[in-house]
JSON list of C-alpha atoms in Angstrom, two decimals:
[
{"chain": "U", "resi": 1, "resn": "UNK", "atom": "CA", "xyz": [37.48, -36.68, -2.15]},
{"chain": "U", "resi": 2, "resn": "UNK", "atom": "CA", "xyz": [39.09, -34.18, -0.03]},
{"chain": "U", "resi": 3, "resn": "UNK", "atom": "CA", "xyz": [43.17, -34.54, 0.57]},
{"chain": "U", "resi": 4, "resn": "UNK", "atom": "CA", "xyz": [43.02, -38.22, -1.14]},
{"chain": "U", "resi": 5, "resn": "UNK", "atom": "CA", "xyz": [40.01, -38.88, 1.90]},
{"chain": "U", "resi": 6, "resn": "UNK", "atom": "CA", "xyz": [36.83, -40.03, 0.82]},
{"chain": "U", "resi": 7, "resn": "UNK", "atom": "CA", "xyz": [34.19, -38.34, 2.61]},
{"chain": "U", "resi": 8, "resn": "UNK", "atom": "CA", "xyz": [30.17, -36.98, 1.81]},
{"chain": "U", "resi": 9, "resn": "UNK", "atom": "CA", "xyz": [30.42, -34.03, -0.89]},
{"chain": "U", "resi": 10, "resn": "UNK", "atom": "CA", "xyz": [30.38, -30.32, 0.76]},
{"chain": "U", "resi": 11, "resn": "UNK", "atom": "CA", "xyz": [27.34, -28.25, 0.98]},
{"chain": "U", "resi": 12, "resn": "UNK", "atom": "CA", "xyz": [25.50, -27.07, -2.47]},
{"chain": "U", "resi": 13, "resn": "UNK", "atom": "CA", "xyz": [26.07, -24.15, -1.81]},
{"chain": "U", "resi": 14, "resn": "UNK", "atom": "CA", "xyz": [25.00, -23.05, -5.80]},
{"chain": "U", "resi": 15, "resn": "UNK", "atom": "CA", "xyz": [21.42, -24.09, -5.07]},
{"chain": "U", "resi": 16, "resn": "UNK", "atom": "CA", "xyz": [19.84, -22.39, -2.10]},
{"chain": "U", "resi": 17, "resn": "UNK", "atom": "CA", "xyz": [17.12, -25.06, -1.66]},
{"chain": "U", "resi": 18, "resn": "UNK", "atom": "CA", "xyz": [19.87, -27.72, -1.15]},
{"chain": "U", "resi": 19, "resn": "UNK", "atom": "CA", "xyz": [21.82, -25.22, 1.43]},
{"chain": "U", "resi": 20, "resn": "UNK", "atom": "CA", "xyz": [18.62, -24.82, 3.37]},
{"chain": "U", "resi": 21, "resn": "UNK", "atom": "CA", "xyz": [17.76, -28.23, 3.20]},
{"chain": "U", "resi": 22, "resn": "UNK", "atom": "CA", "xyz": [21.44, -29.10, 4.21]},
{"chain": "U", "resi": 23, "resn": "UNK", "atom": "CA", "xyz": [22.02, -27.01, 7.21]},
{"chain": "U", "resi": 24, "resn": "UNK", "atom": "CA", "xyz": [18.36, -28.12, 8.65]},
{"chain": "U", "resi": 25, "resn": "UNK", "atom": "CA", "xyz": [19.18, -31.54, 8.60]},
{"chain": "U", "resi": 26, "resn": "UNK", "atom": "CA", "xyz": [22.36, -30.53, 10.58]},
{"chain": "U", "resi": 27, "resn": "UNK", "atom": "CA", "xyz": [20.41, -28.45, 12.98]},
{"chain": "U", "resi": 28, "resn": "UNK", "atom": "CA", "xyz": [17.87, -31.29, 13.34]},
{"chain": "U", "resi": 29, "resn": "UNK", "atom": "CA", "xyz": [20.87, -33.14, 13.91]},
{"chain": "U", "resi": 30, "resn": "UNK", "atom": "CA", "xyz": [22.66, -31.13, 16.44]},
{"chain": "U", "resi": 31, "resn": "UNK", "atom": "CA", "xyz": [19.17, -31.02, 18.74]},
{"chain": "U", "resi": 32, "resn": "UNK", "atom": "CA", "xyz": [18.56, -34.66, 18.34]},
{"chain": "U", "resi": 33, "resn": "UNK", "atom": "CA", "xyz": [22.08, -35.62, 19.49]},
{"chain": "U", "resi": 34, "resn": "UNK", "atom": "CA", "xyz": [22.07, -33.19, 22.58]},
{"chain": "U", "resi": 35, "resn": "UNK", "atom": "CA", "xyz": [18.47, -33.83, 23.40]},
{"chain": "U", "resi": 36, "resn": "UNK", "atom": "CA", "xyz": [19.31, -36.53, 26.15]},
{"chain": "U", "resi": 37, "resn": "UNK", "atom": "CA", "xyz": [21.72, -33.76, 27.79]},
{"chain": "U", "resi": 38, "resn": "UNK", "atom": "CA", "xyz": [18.90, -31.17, 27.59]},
{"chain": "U", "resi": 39, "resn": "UNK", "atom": "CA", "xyz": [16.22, -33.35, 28.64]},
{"chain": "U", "resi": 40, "resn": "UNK", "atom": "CA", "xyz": [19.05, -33.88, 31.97]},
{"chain": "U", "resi": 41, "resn": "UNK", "atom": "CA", "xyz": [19.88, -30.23, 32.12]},
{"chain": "U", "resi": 42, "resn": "UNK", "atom": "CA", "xyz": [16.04, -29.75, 32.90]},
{"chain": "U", "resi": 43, "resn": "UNK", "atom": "CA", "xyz": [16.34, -31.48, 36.09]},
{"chain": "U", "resi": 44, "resn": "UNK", "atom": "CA", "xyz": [16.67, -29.97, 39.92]},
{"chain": "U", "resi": 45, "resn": "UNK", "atom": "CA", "xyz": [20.62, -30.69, 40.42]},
{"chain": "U", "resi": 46, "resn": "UNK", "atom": "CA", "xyz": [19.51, -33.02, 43.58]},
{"chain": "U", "resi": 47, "resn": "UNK", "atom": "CA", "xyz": [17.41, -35.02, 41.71]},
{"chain": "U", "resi": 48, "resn": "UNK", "atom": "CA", "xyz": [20.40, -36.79, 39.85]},
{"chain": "U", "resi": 49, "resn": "UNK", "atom": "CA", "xyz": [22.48, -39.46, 41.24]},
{"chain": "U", "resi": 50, "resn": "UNK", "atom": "CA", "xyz": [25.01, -41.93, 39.47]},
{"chain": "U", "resi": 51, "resn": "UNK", "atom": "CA", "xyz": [23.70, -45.71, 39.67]},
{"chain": "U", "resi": 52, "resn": "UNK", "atom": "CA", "xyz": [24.64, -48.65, 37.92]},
{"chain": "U", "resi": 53, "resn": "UNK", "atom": "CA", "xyz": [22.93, -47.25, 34.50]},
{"chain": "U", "resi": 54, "resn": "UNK", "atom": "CA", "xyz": [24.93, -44.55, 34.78]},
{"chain": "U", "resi": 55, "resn": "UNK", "atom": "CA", "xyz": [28.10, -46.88, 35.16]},
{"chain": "U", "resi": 56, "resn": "UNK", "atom": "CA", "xyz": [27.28, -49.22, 32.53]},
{"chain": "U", "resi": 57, "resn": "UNK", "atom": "CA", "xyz": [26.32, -45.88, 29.97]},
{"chain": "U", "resi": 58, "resn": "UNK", "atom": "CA", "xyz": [30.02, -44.09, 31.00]},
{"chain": "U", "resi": 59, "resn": "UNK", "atom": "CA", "xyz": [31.77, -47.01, 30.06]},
{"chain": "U", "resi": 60, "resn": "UNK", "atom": "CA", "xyz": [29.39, -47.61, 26.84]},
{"chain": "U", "resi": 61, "resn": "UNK", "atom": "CA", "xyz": [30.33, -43.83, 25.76]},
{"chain": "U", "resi": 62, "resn": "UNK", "atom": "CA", "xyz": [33.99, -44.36, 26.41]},
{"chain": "U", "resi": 63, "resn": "UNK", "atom": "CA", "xyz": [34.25, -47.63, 24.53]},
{"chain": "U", "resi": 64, "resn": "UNK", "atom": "CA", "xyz": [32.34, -46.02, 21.43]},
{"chain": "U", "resi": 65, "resn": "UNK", "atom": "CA", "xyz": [34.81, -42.45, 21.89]},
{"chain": "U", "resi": 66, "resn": "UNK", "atom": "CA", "xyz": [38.24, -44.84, 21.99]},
{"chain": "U", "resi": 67, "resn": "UNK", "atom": "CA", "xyz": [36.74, -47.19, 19.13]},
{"chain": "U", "resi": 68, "resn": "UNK", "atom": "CA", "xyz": [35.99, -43.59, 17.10]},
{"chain": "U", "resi": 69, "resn": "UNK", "atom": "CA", "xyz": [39.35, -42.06, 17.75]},
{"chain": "U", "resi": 70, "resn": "UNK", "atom": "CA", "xyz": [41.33, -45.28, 16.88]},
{"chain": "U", "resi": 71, "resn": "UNK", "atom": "CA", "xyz": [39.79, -45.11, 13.91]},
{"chain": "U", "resi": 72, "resn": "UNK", "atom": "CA", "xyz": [39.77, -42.06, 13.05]},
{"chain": "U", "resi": 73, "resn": "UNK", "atom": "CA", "xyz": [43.43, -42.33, 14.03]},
{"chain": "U", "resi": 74, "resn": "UNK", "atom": "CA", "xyz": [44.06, -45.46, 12.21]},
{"chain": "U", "resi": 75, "resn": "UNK", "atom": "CA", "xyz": [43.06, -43.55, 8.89]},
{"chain": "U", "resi": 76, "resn": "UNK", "atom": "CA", "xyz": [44.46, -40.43, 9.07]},
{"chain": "U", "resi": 77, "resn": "UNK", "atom": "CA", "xyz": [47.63, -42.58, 9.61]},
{"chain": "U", "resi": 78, "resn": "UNK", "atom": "CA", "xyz": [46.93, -44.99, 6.81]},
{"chain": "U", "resi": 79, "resn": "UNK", "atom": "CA", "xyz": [46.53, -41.74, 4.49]},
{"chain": "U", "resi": 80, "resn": "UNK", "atom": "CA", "xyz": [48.85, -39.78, 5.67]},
{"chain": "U", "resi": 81, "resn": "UNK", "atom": "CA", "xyz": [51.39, -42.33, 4.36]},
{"chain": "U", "resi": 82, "resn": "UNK", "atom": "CA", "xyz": [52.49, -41.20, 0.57]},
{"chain": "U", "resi": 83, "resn": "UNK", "atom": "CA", "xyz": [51.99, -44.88, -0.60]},
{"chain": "U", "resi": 84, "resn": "UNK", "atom": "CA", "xyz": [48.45, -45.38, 0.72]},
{"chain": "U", "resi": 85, "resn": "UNK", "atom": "CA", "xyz": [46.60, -42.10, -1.09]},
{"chain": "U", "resi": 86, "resn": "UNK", "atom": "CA", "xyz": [44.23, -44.06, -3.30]},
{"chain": "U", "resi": 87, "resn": "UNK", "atom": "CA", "xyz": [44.08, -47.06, -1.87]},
{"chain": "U", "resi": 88, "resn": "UNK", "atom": "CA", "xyz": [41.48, -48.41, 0.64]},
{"chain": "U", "resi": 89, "resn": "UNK", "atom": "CA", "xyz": [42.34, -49.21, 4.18]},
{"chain": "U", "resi": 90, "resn": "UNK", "atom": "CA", "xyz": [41.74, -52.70, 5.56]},
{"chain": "U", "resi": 91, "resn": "UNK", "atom": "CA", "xyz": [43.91, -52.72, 8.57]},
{"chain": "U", "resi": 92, "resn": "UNK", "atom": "CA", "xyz": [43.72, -52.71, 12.34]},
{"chain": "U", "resi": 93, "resn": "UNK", "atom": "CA", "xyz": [39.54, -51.88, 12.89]},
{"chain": "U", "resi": 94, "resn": "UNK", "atom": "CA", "xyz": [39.26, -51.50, 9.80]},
{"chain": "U", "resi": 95, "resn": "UNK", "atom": "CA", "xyz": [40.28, -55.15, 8.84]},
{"chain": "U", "resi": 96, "resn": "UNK", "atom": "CA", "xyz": [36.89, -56.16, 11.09]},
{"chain": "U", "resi": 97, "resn": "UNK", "atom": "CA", "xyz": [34.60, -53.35, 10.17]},
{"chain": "U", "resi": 98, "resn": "UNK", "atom": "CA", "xyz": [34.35, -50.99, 6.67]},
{"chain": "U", "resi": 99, "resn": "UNK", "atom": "CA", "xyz": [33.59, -48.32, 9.66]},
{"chain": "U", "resi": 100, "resn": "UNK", "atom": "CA", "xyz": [34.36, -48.78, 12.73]},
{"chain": "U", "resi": 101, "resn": "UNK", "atom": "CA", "xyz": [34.41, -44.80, 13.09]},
{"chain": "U", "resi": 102, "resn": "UNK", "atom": "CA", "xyz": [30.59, -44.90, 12.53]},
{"chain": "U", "resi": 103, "resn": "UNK", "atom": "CA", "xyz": [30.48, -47.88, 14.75]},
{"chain": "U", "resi": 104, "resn": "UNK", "atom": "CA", "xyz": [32.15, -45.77, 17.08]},
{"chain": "U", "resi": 105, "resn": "UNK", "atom": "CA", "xyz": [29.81, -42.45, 16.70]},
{"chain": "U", "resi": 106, "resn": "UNK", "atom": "CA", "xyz": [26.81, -45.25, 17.61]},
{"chain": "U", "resi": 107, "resn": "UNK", "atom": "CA", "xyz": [28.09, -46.68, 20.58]},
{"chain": "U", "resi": 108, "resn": "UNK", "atom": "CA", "xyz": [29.12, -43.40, 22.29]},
{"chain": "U", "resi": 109, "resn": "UNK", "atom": "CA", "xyz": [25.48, -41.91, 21.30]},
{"chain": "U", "resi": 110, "resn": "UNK", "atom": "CA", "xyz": [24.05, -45.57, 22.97]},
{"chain": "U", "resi": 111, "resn": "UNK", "atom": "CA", "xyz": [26.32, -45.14, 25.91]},
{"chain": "U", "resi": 112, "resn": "UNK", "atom": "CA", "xyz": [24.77, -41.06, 26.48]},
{"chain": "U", "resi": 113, "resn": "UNK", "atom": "CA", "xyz": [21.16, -42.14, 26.13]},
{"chain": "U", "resi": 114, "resn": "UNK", "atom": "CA", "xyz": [22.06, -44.99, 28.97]},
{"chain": "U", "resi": 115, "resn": "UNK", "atom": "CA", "xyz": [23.32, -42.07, 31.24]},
{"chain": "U", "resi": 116, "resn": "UNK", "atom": "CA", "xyz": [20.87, -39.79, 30.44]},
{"chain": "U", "resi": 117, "resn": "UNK", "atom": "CA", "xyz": [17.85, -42.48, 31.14]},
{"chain": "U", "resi": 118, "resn": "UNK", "atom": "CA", "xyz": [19.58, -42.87, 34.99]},
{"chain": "U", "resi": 119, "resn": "UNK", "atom": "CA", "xyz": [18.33, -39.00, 35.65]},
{"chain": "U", "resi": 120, "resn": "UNK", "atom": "CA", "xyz": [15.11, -39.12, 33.70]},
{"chain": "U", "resi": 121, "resn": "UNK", "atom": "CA", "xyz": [11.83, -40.01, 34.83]},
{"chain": "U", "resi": 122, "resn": "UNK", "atom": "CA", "xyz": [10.29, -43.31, 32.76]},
{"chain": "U", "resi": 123, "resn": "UNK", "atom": "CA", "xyz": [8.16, -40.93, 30.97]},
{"chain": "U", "resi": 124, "resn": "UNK", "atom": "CA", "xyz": [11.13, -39.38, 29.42]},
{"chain": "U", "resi": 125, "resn": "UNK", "atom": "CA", "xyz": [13.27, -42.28, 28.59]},
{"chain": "U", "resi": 126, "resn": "UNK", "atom": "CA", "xyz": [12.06, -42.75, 24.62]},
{"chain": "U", "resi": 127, "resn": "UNK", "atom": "CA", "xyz": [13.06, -39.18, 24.59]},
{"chain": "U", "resi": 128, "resn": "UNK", "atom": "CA", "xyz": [16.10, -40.14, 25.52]},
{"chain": "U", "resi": 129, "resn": "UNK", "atom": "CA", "xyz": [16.59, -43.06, 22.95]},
{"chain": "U", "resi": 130, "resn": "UNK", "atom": "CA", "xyz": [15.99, -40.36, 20.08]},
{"chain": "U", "resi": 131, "resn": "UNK", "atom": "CA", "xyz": [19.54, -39.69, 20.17]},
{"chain": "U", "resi": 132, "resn": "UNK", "atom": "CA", "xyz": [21.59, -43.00, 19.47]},
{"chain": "U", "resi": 133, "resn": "UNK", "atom": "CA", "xyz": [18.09, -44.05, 16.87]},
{"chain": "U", "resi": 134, "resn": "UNK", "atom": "CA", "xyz": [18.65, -40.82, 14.95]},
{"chain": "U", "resi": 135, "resn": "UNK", "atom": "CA", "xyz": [21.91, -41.05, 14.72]},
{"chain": "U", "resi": 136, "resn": "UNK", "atom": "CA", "xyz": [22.15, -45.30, 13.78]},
{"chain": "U", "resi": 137, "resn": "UNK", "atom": "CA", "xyz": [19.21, -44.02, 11.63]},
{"chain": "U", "resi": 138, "resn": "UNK", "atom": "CA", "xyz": [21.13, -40.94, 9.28]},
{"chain": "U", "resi": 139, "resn": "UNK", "atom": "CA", "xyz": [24.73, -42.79, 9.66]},
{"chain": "U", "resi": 140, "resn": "UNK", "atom": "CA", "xyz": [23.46, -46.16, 8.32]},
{"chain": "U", "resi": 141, "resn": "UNK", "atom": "CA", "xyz": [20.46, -44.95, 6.05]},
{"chain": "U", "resi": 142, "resn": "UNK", "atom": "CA", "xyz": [21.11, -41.23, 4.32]},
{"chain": "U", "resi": 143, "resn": "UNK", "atom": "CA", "xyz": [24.45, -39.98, 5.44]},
{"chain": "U", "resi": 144, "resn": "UNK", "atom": "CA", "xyz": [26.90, -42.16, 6.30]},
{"chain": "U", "resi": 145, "resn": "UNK", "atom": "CA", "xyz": [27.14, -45.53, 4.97]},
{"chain": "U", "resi": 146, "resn": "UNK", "atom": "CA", "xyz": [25.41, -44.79, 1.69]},
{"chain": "U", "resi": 147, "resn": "UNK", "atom": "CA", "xyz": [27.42, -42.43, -0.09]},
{"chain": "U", "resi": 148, "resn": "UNK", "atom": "CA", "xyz": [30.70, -43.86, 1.20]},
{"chain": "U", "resi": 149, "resn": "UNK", "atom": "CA", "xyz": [29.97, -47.59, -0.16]},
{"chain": "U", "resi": 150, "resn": "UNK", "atom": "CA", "xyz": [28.67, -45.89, -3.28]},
{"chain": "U", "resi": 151, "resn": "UNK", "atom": "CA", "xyz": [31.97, -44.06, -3.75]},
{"chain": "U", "resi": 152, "resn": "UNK", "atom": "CA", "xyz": [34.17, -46.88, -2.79]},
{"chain": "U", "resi": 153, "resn": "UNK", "atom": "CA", "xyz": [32.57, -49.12, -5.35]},
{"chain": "U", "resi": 154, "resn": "UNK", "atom": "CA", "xyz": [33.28, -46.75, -7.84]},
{"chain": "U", "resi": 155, "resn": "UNK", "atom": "CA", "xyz": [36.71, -45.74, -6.91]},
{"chain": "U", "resi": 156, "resn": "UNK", "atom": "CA", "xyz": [37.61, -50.01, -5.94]},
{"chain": "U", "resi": 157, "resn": "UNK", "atom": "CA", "xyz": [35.13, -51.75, -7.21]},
{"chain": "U", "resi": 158, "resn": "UNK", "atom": "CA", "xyz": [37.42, -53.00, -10.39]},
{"chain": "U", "resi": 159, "resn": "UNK", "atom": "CA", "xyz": [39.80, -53.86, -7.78]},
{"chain": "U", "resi": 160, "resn": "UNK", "atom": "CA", "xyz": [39.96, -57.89, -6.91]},
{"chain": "U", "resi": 161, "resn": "UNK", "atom": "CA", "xyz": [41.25, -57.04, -3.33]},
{"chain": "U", "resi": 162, "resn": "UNK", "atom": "CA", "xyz": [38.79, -54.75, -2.53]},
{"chain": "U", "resi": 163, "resn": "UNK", "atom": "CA", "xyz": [36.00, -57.13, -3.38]},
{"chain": "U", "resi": 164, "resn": "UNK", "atom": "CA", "xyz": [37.15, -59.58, -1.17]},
{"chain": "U", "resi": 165, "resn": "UNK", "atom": "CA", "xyz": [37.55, -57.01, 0.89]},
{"chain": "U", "resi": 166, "resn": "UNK", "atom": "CA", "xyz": [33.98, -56.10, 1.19]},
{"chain": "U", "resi": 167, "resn": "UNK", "atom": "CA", "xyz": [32.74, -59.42, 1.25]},
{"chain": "U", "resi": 168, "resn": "UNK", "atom": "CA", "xyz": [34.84, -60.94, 4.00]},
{"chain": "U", "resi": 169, "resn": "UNK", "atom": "CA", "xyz": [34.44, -57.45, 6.30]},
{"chain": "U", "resi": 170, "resn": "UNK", "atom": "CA", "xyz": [31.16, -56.44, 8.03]},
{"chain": "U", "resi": 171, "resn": "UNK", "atom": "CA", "xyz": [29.65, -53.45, 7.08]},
{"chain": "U", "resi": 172, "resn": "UNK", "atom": "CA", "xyz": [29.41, -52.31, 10.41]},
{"chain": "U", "resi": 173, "resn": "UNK", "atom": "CA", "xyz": [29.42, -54.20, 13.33]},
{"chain": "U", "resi": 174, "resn": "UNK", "atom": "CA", "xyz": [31.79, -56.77, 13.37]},
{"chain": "U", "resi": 175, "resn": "UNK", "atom": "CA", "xyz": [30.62, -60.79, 13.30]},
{"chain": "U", "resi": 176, "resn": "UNK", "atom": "CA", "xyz": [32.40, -63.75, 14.40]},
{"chain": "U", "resi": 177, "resn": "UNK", "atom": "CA", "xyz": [33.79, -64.57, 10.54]},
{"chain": "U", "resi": 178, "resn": "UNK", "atom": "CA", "xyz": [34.96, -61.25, 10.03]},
{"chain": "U", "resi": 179, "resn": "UNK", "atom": "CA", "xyz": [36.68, -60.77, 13.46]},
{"chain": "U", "resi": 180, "resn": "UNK", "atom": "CA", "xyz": [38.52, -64.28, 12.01]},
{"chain": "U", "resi": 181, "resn": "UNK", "atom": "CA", "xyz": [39.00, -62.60, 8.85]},
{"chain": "U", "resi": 182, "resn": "UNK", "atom": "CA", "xyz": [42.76, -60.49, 9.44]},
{"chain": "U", "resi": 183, "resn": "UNK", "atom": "CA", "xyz": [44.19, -63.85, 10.47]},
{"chain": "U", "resi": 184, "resn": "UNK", "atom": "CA", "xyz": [43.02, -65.83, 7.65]},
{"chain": "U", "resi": 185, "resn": "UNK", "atom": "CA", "xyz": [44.33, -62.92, 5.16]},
{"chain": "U", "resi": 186, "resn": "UNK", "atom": "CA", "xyz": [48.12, -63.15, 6.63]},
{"chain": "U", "resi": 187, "resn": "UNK", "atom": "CA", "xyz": [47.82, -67.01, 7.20]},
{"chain": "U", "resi": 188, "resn": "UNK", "atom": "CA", "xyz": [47.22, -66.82, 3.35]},
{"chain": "U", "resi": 189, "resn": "UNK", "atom": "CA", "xyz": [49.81, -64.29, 2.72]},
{"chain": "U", "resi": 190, "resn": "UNK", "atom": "CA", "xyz": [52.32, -66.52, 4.18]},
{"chain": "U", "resi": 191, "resn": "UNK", "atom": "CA", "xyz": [51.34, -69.77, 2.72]}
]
């Protein structure tokens, strides 16, 4: 942890294989994210119009930007409070989802590809897609979600709470139960 924040370790930088191997995956990253922007920026300017894709894919982007900044917001309030350094958050998003901030990175990456396939020829649609896949893909499967469940079972895993927690509280996306979930915890509370 960094500042009490749990969060994936920093660069090896003792071990210049790792380094490499590191800061290629972020490059490989960085190109994957922006390729539905480059793939646009190749267009003729006149070519381009806004439709109802286009509509749909703004709103997509700025429901996944305000659901990562909440949370992102949410947190940084949740540890910024002296009482709440080691513990785990499981309020406001967080109360539905273990990370909604990833949730968040997902649906803004969805909502871009949708934008970007409104100025794209068919052909060049599955290019756009690469984006919000890669991303699902290394935030759900290597970088994300792996390491951060590994270290909150070993930081909270003893912890009663937090295994309730983790069993009542999607992973990711929200279901019904777990959207039910907050209410049935203070119903509980007050009983």
């Amino acid at each position: 942890t960094r500042g009490g924040v749990a969060g994936p370790p920093p660069p090896p930088r003792h071990n210049p294989f790792l380094f490499f191997i590191v800061w290629t995956l972020q490059g490989i990253w960085v190109s994957c994210v922006g390729l539905p922007v480059f793939l646009l920026n190749t267009r003729p300017s006149e070519s381009t119009h806004l439709g109802m894709l286009d509509a749909i894919g703004l709103c997509t982007w700025a429901a996944g930007f305000a659901l990562q900044v909440l949370a992102d917001a949410q947190k940084g309030a949740f540890r910024a409070s002296g009482l709440n350094k080691e513990d785990f958050i499981s309020t406001g998003l967080w109360s539905i989802s273990r990370h909604p901030n990833y949730l968040g990175e997902i649906v803004l990456q969805c909502g871009l590809g949708l934008v970007a396939t409104g100025g794209l020829p068919p052909g060049e649609w599955a290019l756009a897609a690469v984006s919000p896949v890669f991303s699902a893909l290394l935030l759900t499967c290597l970088s994300g979600l792996p390491p951060l469940e590994k270290h909150a079972r070993k930081t909270w895993g003893g912890n009663a709470e937090y295994r309730r927690y983790v069993q009542e509280t999607a992973i990711l996306v929200p279901y019904p139960s777990s959207i039910l979930t907050p209410f049935r915890r203070r119903a509980d509370k007050a009983a």
